[in-house]
Coordinates of C-alpha atoms in Angstrom, one line a residue:
Chain A
M1 CA 60.1 45.7 40.5
R2 CA 59.6 42.0 39.9
V3 CA 58.5 40.2 36.8
E4 CA 57.6 36.4 37.2
N5 CA 60.7 35.5 39.6
A6 CA 63.1 37.8 37.9
E7 CA 63.7 41.3 39.4
V8 CA 63.8 44.3 37.3
V9 CA 66.6 46.8 38.2
D10 CA 65.5 50.4 38.3
T11 CA 68.1 51.7 35.9
F12 CA 68.1 52.6 32.3
A13 CA 69.6 51.4 29.0
E14 CA 71.7 54.2 27.4
A15 CA 71.3 54.1 23.7
F16 CA 72.9 56.1 20.9
A17 CA 71.8 58.2 18.1
M18 CA 72.6 56.3 15.0
W19 CA 71.7 56.2 11.2
G20 CA 69.9 53.4 9.6
S21 CA 68.8 51.9 6.4
R22 CA 66.6 49.1 5.5
V23 CA 67.8 46.7 2.6
I24 CA 65.5 44.1 0.8
I25 CA 67.1 41.5 -0.9
T26 CA 65.6 39.0 -3.2
A27 CA 66.3 35.8 -5.1
V28 CA 64.9 33.1 -7.0
S29 CA 64.2 31.1 -3.5
P30 CA 64.2 32.0 0.0
V31 CA 67.3 30.0 0.6
W32 CA 69.4 32.2 -1.9
A33 CA 68.1 35.4 -0.4
M34 CA 68.8 34.2 3.3
A35 CA 72.5 33.3 1.8
A36 CA 73.1 36.6 0.5
A37 CA 71.5 38.5 3.9
R38 CA 73.5 36.4 5.9
A39 CA 76.6 37.4 4.3
M40 CA 75.6 41.0 4.5
T41 CA 75.1 40.9 8.0
G42 CA 77.9 38.8 9.2
F43 CA 80.8 40.7 10.9
A44 CA 78.4 43.6 11.6
T45 CA 78.0 43.2 15.5
S46 CA 79.3 46.3 16.7
V47 CA 80.4 49.6 15.4
I48 CA 83.5 49.4 17.6
G49 CA 85.1 46.8 15.4
C50 CA 82.7 46.4 12.4
K51 CA 82.0 49.9 11.5
C52 CA 78.5 49.2 11.4
E53 CA 75.6 47.0 13.0
A54 CA 73.4 44.9 10.7
G55 CA 70.9 42.1 11.3
I56 CA 68.0 40.3 9.4
E57 CA 64.6 42.1 10.3
R58 CA 62.6 39.2 8.8
E59 CA 62.0 37.2 5.8
L60 CA 59.6 38.4 3.2
P61 CA 56.8 36.7 1.3
S62 CA 57.1 37.1 -2.5
A63 CA 53.9 39.3 -2.1
E64 CA 55.7 42.0 -0.2
T65 CA 58.9 42.3 -2.3
P66 CA 59.3 44.5 -5.2
D67 CA 60.1 41.8 -7.8
G68 CA 57.6 39.3 -6.7
R69 CA 60.2 36.6 -5.5
P70 CA 60.8 35.6 -1.9
G71 CA 63.2 38.3 0.1
V72 CA 64.7 39.2 3.3
S73 CA 64.6 42.6 5.0
V74 CA 67.8 43.6 6.2
L75 CA 68.5 46.5 8.7
L76 CA 72.1 48.2 8.6
F77 CA 73.2 50.9 11.1
S78 CA 76.1 53.0 11.4
M79 CA 77.3 56.6 13.3
S80 CA 76.9 58.8 10.4
A81 CA 74.8 58.7 7.3
D82 CA 77.9 59.1 5.1
S83 CA 79.0 55.8 6.9
V84 CA 75.8 54.0 6.2
G85 CA 76.2 54.7 2.7
K86 CA 79.7 53.5 2.4
R87 CA 79.0 50.2 4.4
L88 CA 75.9 49.7 2.0
L89 CA 78.3 50.1 -0.9
E90 CA 80.6 47.3 0.6
R91 CA 78.2 44.9 1.7
V92 CA 75.8 44.8 -1.1
G93 CA 78.7 44.9 -3.7
Q94 CA 80.7 42.2 -1.7
C95 CA 77.8 40.2 -0.3
V96 CA 74.5 40.4 -2.3
M97 CA 75.8 41.2 -5.8
T98 CA 78.0 38.1 -5.7
A99 CA 75.0 35.8 -4.3
P100 CA 73.4 33.8 -7.4
T101 CA 70.1 35.4 -8.6
T102 CA 69.7 37.9 -6.1
A103 CA 68.5 41.6 -6.8
C104 CA 68.6 44.4 -4.0
F105 CA 66.3 47.0 -3.5
N106 CA 65.5 50.1 -0.8
G107 CA 63.2 49.5 1.7
L108 CA 63.2 52.7 3.5
T109 CA 61.5 56.2 2.6
A110 CA 63.7 58.9 4.0
E111 CA 64.8 62.5 3.6
Q112 CA 68.5 61.5 3.1
E113 CA 69.6 59.0 0.7
A114 CA 72.9 57.3 -0.1
A115 CA 74.0 56.3 -3.8
V116 CA 74.5 52.7 -3.7
G117 CA 73.3 51.1 -7.2
G118 CA 74.7 54.6 -8.6
K119 CA 77.9 53.8 -7.4
L120 CA 77.7 50.0 -7.9
R121 CA 76.9 50.2 -11.5
Y122 CA 80.6 50.9 -12.2
F123 CA 81.3 47.4 -11.8
G124 CA 79.2 46.9 -15.2
D125 CA 82.3 48.6 -17.0
G126 CA 80.1 50.5 -19.3
Y127 CA 77.8 47.7 -20.2
Q128 CA 75.1 48.7 -17.1
I129 CA 71.8 49.6 -18.0
A130 CA 69.7 52.3 -16.1
K131 CA 65.8 51.8 -15.7
F132 CA 63.7 54.5 -14.3
L133 CA 60.1 53.1 -13.0
D134 CA 57.6 55.1 -11.2
G135 CA 59.9 57.6 -9.6
R136 CA 62.7 54.9 -9.0
R137 CA 65.8 54.4 -10.8
Y138 CA 67.3 50.8 -10.7
W139 CA 70.7 49.5 -12.6
R140 CA 71.1 46.3 -14.4
I141 CA 74.6 45.1 -13.9
P142 CA 75.6 42.3 -16.2
V143 CA 76.8 39.4 -14.2
M144 CA 77.6 35.8 -14.9
D145 CA 74.2 34.4 -14.3
G146 CA 72.5 37.2 -16.2
E147 CA 71.8 40.7 -14.5
F148 CA 71.7 41.8 -11.1
V149 CA 69.4 44.5 -10.6
V150 CA 70.0 47.1 -7.8
E151 CA 68.5 50.0 -7.0
D152 CA 70.1 53.6 -7.6
R153 CA 69.6 55.3 -4.1
F154 CA 68.6 54.0 -0.5
G155 CA 67.0 55.9 2.1
V156 CA 69.0 56.6 5.2
K157 CA 67.3 57.8 8.3
S158 CA 68.1 58.9 12.1
S159 CA 67.9 56.0 14.1
V160 CA 68.5 54.3 17.8
G161 CA 71.4 52.0 18.4
G162 CA 72.6 50.3 21.8
G163 CA 69.4 49.8 23.4
N164 CA 70.5 46.8 25.8
L165 CA 69.1 44.2 28.3
L166 CA 71.4 42.3 30.6
I167 CA 69.8 39.1 31.8
L168 CA 71.6 37.3 34.8
G169 CA 70.7 33.5 35.6
P170 CA 71.7 30.9 37.9
D171 CA 73.6 29.1 35.5
L172 CA 74.5 29.1 31.6
P173 CA 71.9 26.9 30.4
V174 CA 69.0 28.7 32.0
T175 CA 70.3 32.1 31.2
L176 CA 71.1 31.1 27.8
A177 CA 67.5 29.9 27.5
A178 CA 66.0 32.8 29.0
A179 CA 67.9 35.2 26.4
E180 CA 66.9 32.9 23.4
A181 CA 63.5 33.4 24.5
A182 CA 63.9 37.1 24.8
V183 CA 65.5 37.2 21.5
A184 CA 62.6 35.2 19.8
A185 CA 60.1 37.5 21.3
M186 CA 62.2 40.9 20.2
R187 CA 62.4 39.8 16.8
Q188 CA 58.8 40.0 16.2
V189 CA 59.1 43.9 16.6
P190 CA 59.5 45.4 13.3
G191 CA 61.9 48.0 12.6
V192 CA 64.3 46.4 14.9
I193 CA 67.4 44.1 14.8
L194 CA 69.4 42.4 17.3
P195 CA 73.0 42.7 15.8
F196 CA 75.1 40.0 17.6
P197 CA 75.3 36.3 16.8
D198 CA 71.6 34.8 17.1
G199 CA 71.0 38.2 19.1
I200 CA 72.9 37.3 22.1
V201 CA 76.3 38.7 23.2
R202 CA 78.4 37.2 26.0
S203 CA 81.3 39.6 25.8
G204 CA 79.7 42.9 27.0
S205 CA 82.2 45.6 27.1
K206 CA 83.1 49.1 28.9
P207 CA 84.4 52.2 27.5
G208 CA 88.3 52.3 27.8
S209 CA 90.6 49.8 28.9
K210 CA 93.9 49.8 31.0
Y211 CA 95.8 49.1 28.0
K212 CA 96.5 52.2 25.9
G213 CA 94.6 52.2 22.6
L214 CA 91.8 50.0 23.4
P215 CA 88.4 51.7 23.0
A216 CA 86.6 48.9 24.9
S217 CA 87.5 45.9 27.3
T218 CA 85.4 43.5 29.1
N219 CA 82.5 44.6 31.3
D220 CA 84.3 43.3 34.4
A221 CA 81.4 44.2 36.6
Y222 CA 79.3 41.6 34.9
C223 CA 81.8 38.8 34.8
P224 CA 80.9 36.3 37.3
T225 CA 84.6 34.8 37.7
L226 CA 85.7 38.2 38.7
R227 CA 82.8 38.8 41.3
A228 CA 85.2 38.1 44.3
F229 CA 87.7 40.4 43.6
A230 CA 86.6 43.0 40.8
P231 CA 86.5 46.6 42.2
S232 CA 82.7 46.6 41.7
T233 CA 80.3 43.9 40.6
E234 CA 76.8 43.8 39.6
V235 CA 76.8 39.8 39.7
I236 CA 74.4 38.7 42.4
P237 CA 75.4 35.6 44.4
E238 CA 72.7 33.7 42.9
A239 CA 73.9 34.2 39.2
G240 CA 76.4 32.0 37.6
C241 CA 75.9 33.7 34.3
V242 CA 75.2 37.0 32.5
L243 CA 74.1 37.3 28.7
E244 CA 73.2 40.6 27.0
I245 CA 70.8 41.3 24.0
V246 CA 71.6 44.8 22.3
I247 CA 68.8 46.2 20.1
D248 CA 69.3 48.7 17.3
G249 CA 66.4 50.2 15.5
L250 CA 64.8 52.6 13.1
D251 CA 63.0 54.6 15.8
L252 CA 63.1 54.7 19.7
E253 CA 59.7 53.3 20.0
G254 CA 60.7 50.1 18.2
V255 CA 63.8 49.8 20.3
R256 CA 61.5 50.5 23.5
E257 CA 58.9 47.9 22.4
A258 CA 61.6 45.3 21.8
M259 CA 63.1 45.6 25.2
R260 CA 59.6 45.8 26.8
V261 CA 58.6 42.2 25.3
G262 CA 62.5 41.0 25.9
I263 CA 61.9 41.5 29.7
G264 CA 58.8 39.7 29.7
A265 CA 60.1 36.5 27.7
A266 CA 63.3 36.6 29.7
A267 CA 61.6 36.6 33.0
A268 CA 59.4 34.0 32.1
H269 CA 62.2 31.9 31.4
G270 CA 64.3 31.7 34.3
A271 CA 66.1 34.6 34.5
L272 CA 67.0 35.9 38.1
R273 CA 67.4 39.5 37.3
I274 CA 67.3 41.9 34.4
T275 CA 69.0 44.8 34.3
A276 CA 70.6 47.1 31.2
G277 CA 73.7 48.8 30.4
N278 CA 74.6 52.7 30.7
Y279 CA 77.5 55.3 31.1
G280 CA 75.9 57.3 33.7
G281 CA 73.7 59.0 31.0
H282 CA 76.9 60.8 30.0
L283 CA 77.4 59.3 26.6
G284 CA 74.2 58.3 25.0
Q285 CA 71.3 60.5 23.5
Y286 CA 68.5 58.1 24.8
Q287 CA 67.9 56.9 28.3
I288 CA 65.6 54.0 28.3
G289 CA 64.3 53.4 31.8
L290 CA 63.1 49.7 32.4
H291 CA 60.6 50.4 35.0
S292 CA 59.0 52.8 32.4
L293 CA 58.8 50.2 29.9
L294 CA 56.9 48.0 32.2
A295 CA 54.6 50.9 33.5
A296 CA 53.7 51.7 29.8
Chain B
M1 CA 34.4 69.7 -13.5
K2 CA 32.6 68.3 -16.5
L3 CA 32.7 69.1 -20.3
A4 CA 30.0 67.6 -22.2
F5 CA 30.9 67.9 -25.8
H6 CA 27.7 68.6 -27.6
H7 CA 28.1 68.9 -31.2
R8 CA 30.7 67.5 -33.8
P9 CA 32.9 70.0 -35.3
E10 CA 33.4 69.9 -39.2
V11 CA 37.0 70.4 -38.9
P12 CA 39.1 69.3 -35.9
I13 CA 39.5 71.6 -32.8
E14 CA 42.7 72.5 -31.0
A15 CA 41.6 72.6 -27.2
E16 CA 44.9 72.8 -25.5
V17 CA 43.0 74.9 -23.0
I18 CA 41.6 71.9 -21.4
T19 CA 44.1 71.3 -19.2
P20 CA 43.9 71.5 -15.1
E21 CA 46.7 74.4 -14.9
K22 CA 44.1 76.7 -17.6
L23 CA 40.9 75.5 -15.7
A24 CA 41.9 75.8 -12.1
G25 CA 39.9 78.5 -10.1
L26 CA 37.7 79.7 -13.0
S27 CA 33.9 79.6 -13.0
E28 CA 31.7 77.7 -15.3
A29 CA 31.6 81.1 -17.3
E30 CA 35.0 81.8 -17.5
V31 CA 35.8 78.4 -18.6
S32 CA 33.1 78.8 -21.2
A33 CA 35.0 81.9 -22.5
L34 CA 38.5 80.3 -22.7
P35 CA 39.4 80.2 -26.7
L36 CA 39.5 77.1 -28.8
Q37 CA 41.3 77.2 -32.5
Y38 CA 38.4 75.9 -34.9
G39 CA 39.9 75.8 -38.3
N40 CA 41.1 79.2 -38.9
E41 CA 38.7 80.7 -36.1
R42 CA 39.0 81.1 -32.6
V43 CA 35.8 80.2 -30.9
P44 CA 34.7 80.3 -27.2
L45 CA 35.2 76.9 -25.4
G46 CA 31.2 77.1 -24.6
E47 CA 30.3 76.8 -28.5
F48 CA 31.1 73.2 -28.2
F49 CA 31.2 72.1 -24.5
R50 CA 28.7 72.5 -21.9
V51 CA 30.6 73.4 -18.7
S52 CA 29.3 72.5 -15.1
G53 CA 31.3 72.7 -11.8
R54 CA 34.4 73.7 -11.1
Y55 CA 37.8 72.2 -11.2
E56 CA 38.7 70.2 -8.2
G57 CA 41.5 67.8 -9.3
E58 CA 39.6 66.3 -12.1
I59 CA 38.3 66.9 -15.3
L60 CA 35.5 65.0 -16.8
V61 CA 35.3 65.2 -20.8
E62 CA 32.2 63.4 -22.1
G63 CA 31.5 62.9 -25.7
D64 CA 33.3 61.6 -29.4
L65 CA 36.2 63.9 -28.8
S66 CA 38.0 62.3 -31.9
R67 CA 38.2 65.6 -33.4
V68 CA 39.4 67.5 -30.4
K69 CA 43.2 67.8 -30.5
M70 CA 45.8 68.6 -27.8
I71 CA 43.4 67.6 -24.7
G72 CA 45.9 68.1 -21.5
S73 CA 48.4 69.9 -23.5
G74 CA 51.2 70.8 -21.2
M75 CA 49.3 69.6 -18.0
S76 CA 51.8 69.0 -14.8
A77 CA 49.4 67.8 -12.4
G78 CA 45.7 66.8 -11.9
R79 CA 43.7 64.2 -13.8
I80 CA 41.7 64.3 -16.9
V81 CA 39.0 61.6 -17.9
V82 CA 38.0 61.4 -21.4
D83 CA 34.7 59.4 -21.6
G84 CA 35.0 58.7 -25.2
D85 CA 37.4 59.0 -27.9
A86 CA 40.1 61.6 -27.8
G87 CA 41.8 63.1 -30.8
M88 CA 45.4 63.8 -31.8
H89 CA 48.3 65.1 -29.7
L90 CA 46.6 64.1 -26.6
G91 CA 48.5 64.9 -23.7
V92 CA 51.2 67.0 -25.8
G93 CA 54.2 68.2 -23.5
M94 CA 52.5 66.6 -20.2
S95 CA 55.0 66.7 -17.4
G96 CA 52.7 65.1 -14.8
G97 CA 49.3 64.3 -13.7
E98 CA 47.4 61.6 -15.3
I99 CA 44.9 61.3 -18.3
V100 CA 42.6 58.4 -18.9
V101 CA 40.8 57.8 -22.4
K102 CA 37.9 55.3 -21.9
G103 CA 37.8 54.9 -25.9
N104 CA 40.3 55.3 -28.6
A105 CA 43.0 57.7 -28.9
G106 CA 44.0 59.4 -32.3
D107 CA 47.9 59.6 -33.7
W108 CA 50.5 61.5 -31.9
V109 CA 49.4 60.4 -28.4
A110 CA 51.7 62.1 -25.9
P111 CA 54.6 63.9 -28.0
D112 CA 57.1 65.5 -25.8
L113 CA 55.9 63.8 -22.6
S114 CA 58.3 63.9 -19.9
G115 CA 56.4 62.7 -16.7
G116 CA 52.5 61.6 -15.7
R117 CA 50.8 58.7 -17.0
I118 CA 48.3 58.4 -20.1
T119 CA 46.1 55.3 -20.1
I120 CA 44.0 54.6 -23.1
H121 CA 41.5 51.8 -22.6
G122 CA 41.0 51.4 -26.2
N123 CA 43.3 51.8 -29.3
A124 CA 45.7 54.4 -30.2
G125 CA 46.9 55.6 -33.6
H126 CA 50.3 55.9 -35.3
L127 CA 53.4 57.7 -33.6
V128 CA 52.4 56.8 -29.7
G129 CA 55.2 58.7 -27.5
S130 CA 57.2 59.5 -30.7
A131 CA 59.4 62.4 -31.5
Y132 CA 58.1 65.2 -33.7
R133 CA 59.5 65.0 -37.3
G134 CA 62.8 67.0 -37.3
S135 CA 63.2 66.3 -33.6
A136 CA 66.2 63.8 -32.3
M137 CA 63.9 63.1 -29.2
G138 CA 60.6 61.5 -28.3
I139 CA 59.4 61.2 -25.0
R140 CA 61.7 61.8 -22.0
G141 CA 59.9 60.3 -19.1
G142 CA 56.3 59.6 -18.2
E143 CA 54.3 56.5 -18.9
I144 CA 51.6 55.9 -21.9
L145 CA 49.7 52.7 -21.2
I146 CA 47.5 51.4 -24.2
H147 CA 45.1 48.4 -23.3
G148 CA 44.3 48.1 -27.3
N149 CA 46.6 48.3 -30.4
A150 CA 48.9 50.9 -31.5
G151 CA 49.9 52.1 -35.0
N152 CA 53.3 52.7 -36.6
E153 CA 56.2 54.1 -35.1
A154 CA 55.3 53.9 -31.4
G155 CA 58.1 55.1 -29.2
N156 CA 59.9 56.8 -32.0
A157 CA 63.3 58.2 -30.7
M158 CA 62.0 57.9 -27.4
R159 CA 64.8 59.0 -24.7
R160 CA 63.0 57.5 -21.4
G161 CA 59.9 56.6 -20.0
L162 CA 57.7 53.4 -20.5
I163 CA 55.2 52.7 -23.4
A164 CA 52.9 49.7 -22.8
I165 CA 50.7 48.1 -25.5
G166 CA 48.4 45.5 -24.3
G167 CA 47.6 44.4 -28.0
D168 CA 49.7 44.5 -31.2
C169 CA 52.0 47.5 -32.4
G170 CA 52.5 48.4 -36.0
D171 CA 55.8 48.6 -37.9
F172 CA 58.7 50.3 -36.5
G173 CA 58.1 50.1 -33.2
G174 CA 61.0 51.8 -31.0
V175 CA 62.7 53.1 -34.3
N176 CA 65.6 55.4 -33.4
M177 CA 65.0 54.8 -29.7
C178 CA 67.4 56.2 -27.4
A179 CA 66.6 54.6 -24.1
G180 CA 63.6 53.7 -22.4
T181 CA 61.0 50.9 -22.4
L182 CA 58.7 49.7 -24.9
I183 CA 56.5 46.7 -23.9
V184 CA 54.1 45.2 -26.2
L185 CA 52.0 42.3 -24.9
G186 CA 51.0 41.3 -28.3
R187 CA 52.6 41.3 -31.6
L188 CA 55.6 43.6 -33.1
G189 CA 55.3 45.0 -36.5
A190 CA 58.1 45.0 -38.8
R191 CA 61.6 46.6 -38.3
C192 CA 61.0 47.1 -34.9
G193 CA 63.9 48.8 -33.2
A194 CA 65.3 50.1 -36.7
S195 CA 68.4 52.3 -35.6
M196 CA 67.8 52.2 -32.0
K197 CA 70.8 53.1 -29.8
R198 CA 69.7 51.9 -26.7
G199 CA 66.6 50.9 -24.5
S200 CA 64.4 47.9 -24.4
I201 CA 61.8 46.5 -26.7
V202 CA 59.6 43.4 -25.3
S203 CA 57.0 41.7 -27.0
M204 CA 55.0 38.6 -25.9
Q205 CA 55.3 36.9 -29.3
P206 CA 57.9 36.0 -32.0
A207 CA 58.7 38.9 -34.2
P208 CA 60.5 39.2 -37.5
L209 CA 63.7 41.0 -36.5
L210 CA 66.4 42.9 -38.6
P211 CA 69.3 41.0 -39.5
T212 CA 71.4 43.9 -37.6
F213 CA 70.0 42.3 -34.3
G214 CA 72.1 39.5 -32.9
Y215 CA 71.1 36.9 -30.5
A216 CA 72.4 36.9 -27.2
C217 CA 70.9 34.3 -24.6
R218 CA 67.6 33.1 -23.2
Y219 CA 67.3 34.3 -19.5
E220 CA 64.8 35.6 -17.0
P221 CA 65.3 39.3 -16.7
L222 CA 64.9 40.3 -13.5
Y223 CA 64.1 44.1 -14.2
L224 CA 61.4 43.1 -16.6
R225 CA 59.6 41.8 -13.3
L226 CA 59.4 45.1 -12.0
Y227 CA 57.6 46.5 -15.3
L228 CA 55.3 44.0 -15.6
L229 CA 54.2 43.8 -12.1
H230 CA 53.8 47.5 -12.6
L231 CA 51.8 46.9 -15.3
K232 CA 49.8 44.3 -13.8
R233 CA 48.7 46.6 -10.8
L234 CA 47.8 49.3 -13.3
G235 CA 45.4 46.7 -14.6
M236 CA 47.1 45.5 -17.9
S237 CA 46.7 42.1 -18.9
V238 CA 49.9 40.6 -17.7
G239 CA 50.2 36.9 -17.3
E240 CA 52.2 34.6 -14.9
A241 CA 54.1 33.4 -17.9
H242 CA 54.9 36.9 -18.9
I243 CA 56.3 37.9 -15.6
E244 CA 58.3 34.3 -15.3
G245 CA 59.9 34.4 -18.7
P246 CA 62.3 33.3 -20.2
Y247 CA 62.9 35.7 -22.9
R248 CA 65.4 35.5 -26.0
R249 CA 67.5 38.6 -25.9
Y250 CA 68.7 40.2 -29.0
S251 CA 71.2 43.0 -29.0
G252 CA 70.9 45.7 -31.8
D253 CA 71.0 47.8 -33.8
A254 CA 74.2 46.8 -34.9
I255 CA 74.4 49.8 -37.4
E256 CA 74.0 52.0 -34.3
T257 CA 75.7 51.3 -30.7
N258 CA 74.4 47.9 -30.6
R259 CA 73.4 48.7 -27.0
G260 CA 69.5 48.2 -27.6
E261 CA 67.7 44.8 -26.5
I262 CA 64.9 43.3 -27.9
L263 CA 63.3 40.6 -25.5
L264 CA 61.0 38.2 -26.9
L265 CA 59.2 35.7 -24.6
D266 CA 60.2 32.3 -25.1
A267 CA 57.7 30.3 -23.2

């Protein structure tokens, strides 16, 4: 199938069942809300090495936040609900509570919940104060600029991680532009994040390695420099660069929609071929066929 | 369901049957036969109220009910609208649902409240959300919103929940408070927070404080924004200056744990 000048391969992205949460960070200004959000989503590109995947969903105007201040919505995913709780505790504690003027609220109603403020409160060393308003419990933790307000519990729901697109282009500039266009389009879809730096990853991986103990290694089939002698290659002769976009979402529909608009945007900006990574359907719980996205 | 109060009693009536749990599923005749305590007599509800319709989530009570006590007693769900004044002990023991009074309410609004919301568009008497005499604990949850003024001892020994007063509050507001939040958009009376252990008392006006409250700082309490925005959404007269602050924070009562706070707007 062709979209613009790009060939869309008849294959599927293999995605995984994950657990996700939505964190609303507010602050006195959009700058400080974003500073905390960037810190919280740093070093959160892949569960393989970071224990979680996180990204900024969108900026929130004052009218959409619980305390009427500028905010940022962050999504965080991990492989279990328990792990999401642990990562939230670490990152809200180290990255949000530390940033001047911030507050942190749950942005997801879900059956499962993780205690975040309910544990962070101990930082208050007995001076913390609970407040219960309209069915939600908050903690006021005294800090040096006043108080850090954090919600007691955060919703955690079953989610989808590892949706992906592989974009092959003639060279680095064109491929990067195509990937950037795809990222810009995909970021308009609510409920999804692209956890890699500015949404794009160049070091796609395959499971396993020739070296013992390594869970993943470079995806040689998509490395242009190895095309001449790798055991198998997916790099077409016209291509000089491959970039990947990974998508995590709070539901499968969001991931599918992000991939659909991403294909269209990449194709419109010079991609030669668009494909997706999978493991033969043996590892992931979800198979997202590229052609099925375009047919929908 | 509509209950129209058709004549004023000589002595107060105790009408604890006017609550959704007791009226749900009953016919007009059955509701009319429910007993009211009238002085030392038991009289049928129909003697004072004209009943029409069946309960479908809301009870509308019309008339001057300032001598009708205990409306909404023990209610846990549903809605009661009092189109007029309400008598003492409104919503006693309430754990859920909503009561709206379009006029004034008497003393002892919502003793033993643990959930739900009571909104009074006029004034309320003394001891709003207060512990009964001899009890160590006042309200344990829920919300009481009074658009007008309230009398003395609002929030006496309250343990949790929110009391918001749109006008002024009498003396001893938040006396013996254990926790929870008392917000007064007008003025606090004398000796507010006396013997409070924890909890928050907020006012938008200067207040005479007891000497056992110590000044801490001038700041913008973030949590208060949540409360004030909540009250604004519910129709109370909260202004931008209230939300933005800053407030002067006082800690007390030093004769207790000193963990309570009084926040006074310092605009």
